C-alpha positions in Angstrom: -179.2 -92.3 -29.6 -177.1 -93.8 -26.8 -180.1 -95.2 -24.8 -178.4 -93.8 -21.6 -181.7 -93.8 -19.7 -181.9 -97.6 -20.1 -178.6 -98.1 -18.4 -178.2 -98.7 -14.6 -177.7 -95.4 -12.8 -173.9 -95.9 -12.2 -173.4 -96.8 -15.9 -175.4 -93.7 -16.9 -173.1 -91.4 -15.0 -170.0 -93.3 -16.3 -171.3 -93.1 -19.9 -172.1 -89.4 -19.6 -168.7 -88.7 -18.1 -167.0 -90.6 -20.9 -168.8 -88.8 -23.6 -168.1 -85.4 -21.9 -164.5 -86.3 -21.7 -164.3 -87.1 -25.4 -166.0 -83.9 -26.4 -163.8 -81.9 -24.0 -160.7 -83.3 -25.5 -161.9 -82.3 -29.0 -162.6 -78.8 -27.7 -159.2 -78.6 -26.2 -157.6 -79.6 -29.5 -159.2 -76.6 -31.1 -159.0 -74.1 -28.2 -155.4 -74.5 -26.9 -153.7 -73.3 -30.1 -155.8 -70.1 -29.9 -154.3 -69.1 -26.5 -151.3 -66.9 -26.1 -148.2 -68.2 -24.3 -149.3 -66.3 -21.2 -152.8 -67.7 -21.4 -151.4 -71.2 -21.8 -149.3 -70.6 -18.7 -152.4 -69.5 -16.8 -154.3 -72.6 -18.0 -151.5 -74.8 -16.7 -151.6 -73.1 -13.4 -155.3 -73.8 -13.2 -154.6 -77.5 -13.9 -151.9 -77.6 -11.3 -154.5 -76.2 -8.8 -157.0 -78.9 -9.7 -159.7 -76.4 -10.5 -163.2 -77.7 -11.3 -164.3 -78.3 -14.9 -166.7 -75.4 -14.5 -163.8 -73.1 -13.7 -161.9 -74.3 -16.8 -165.0 -73.7 -18.9 -165.3 -70.2 -17.5 -161.6 -69.5 -18.2 -161.9 -70.6 -21.9 -165.2 -68.7 -22.2 -163.3 -65.5 -21.1 -160.3 -66.1 -23.4 -161.9 -67.6 -26.5 -164.6 -65.4 -28.0 -166.4 -68.2 -29.8 -165.8 -70.9 -27.2 -169.5 -71.9 -26.8 -169.8 -72.2 -30.6 -166.7 -74.5 -30.6 -168.3 -76.7 -27.8 -171.5 -76.9 -29.8 -169.7 -77.8 -33.0 -167.6 -80.5 -31.3 -170.7 -81.9 -29.5 -172.4 -82.1 -32.9 -169.3 -83.7 -34.5 -169.3 -86.4 -31.8 -173.0 -87.0 -32.2 -172.6 -87.4 -36.0 -169.6 -89.7 -35.7 -171.4 -91.8 -33.1 -174.5 -92.1 -35.3 -172.3 -93.1 -38.2 -170.6 -95.8 -36.1 -173.9 -97.1 -34.8 -175.1 -97.5 -38.5 -172.2 -99.8 -39.2 
């Protein structure tokens, strides 16, 4: 849908990172309210320590039982919204 493969390599990576960032923000909006105050404090410590995105994903996977489902739903929401935008 995004024709990423047709872009130059540097633009491919930039586009993928941008899309991933948008989806991750949507996931955060749903996940953060599910965490306890203690878990939020732990999350902030992870951010302060500049952990990798993989470590953050693992943390949420441990703390939020349906985390992967939320990621899938937000990915699909993004795809649907992008498809609608391209139609216009």
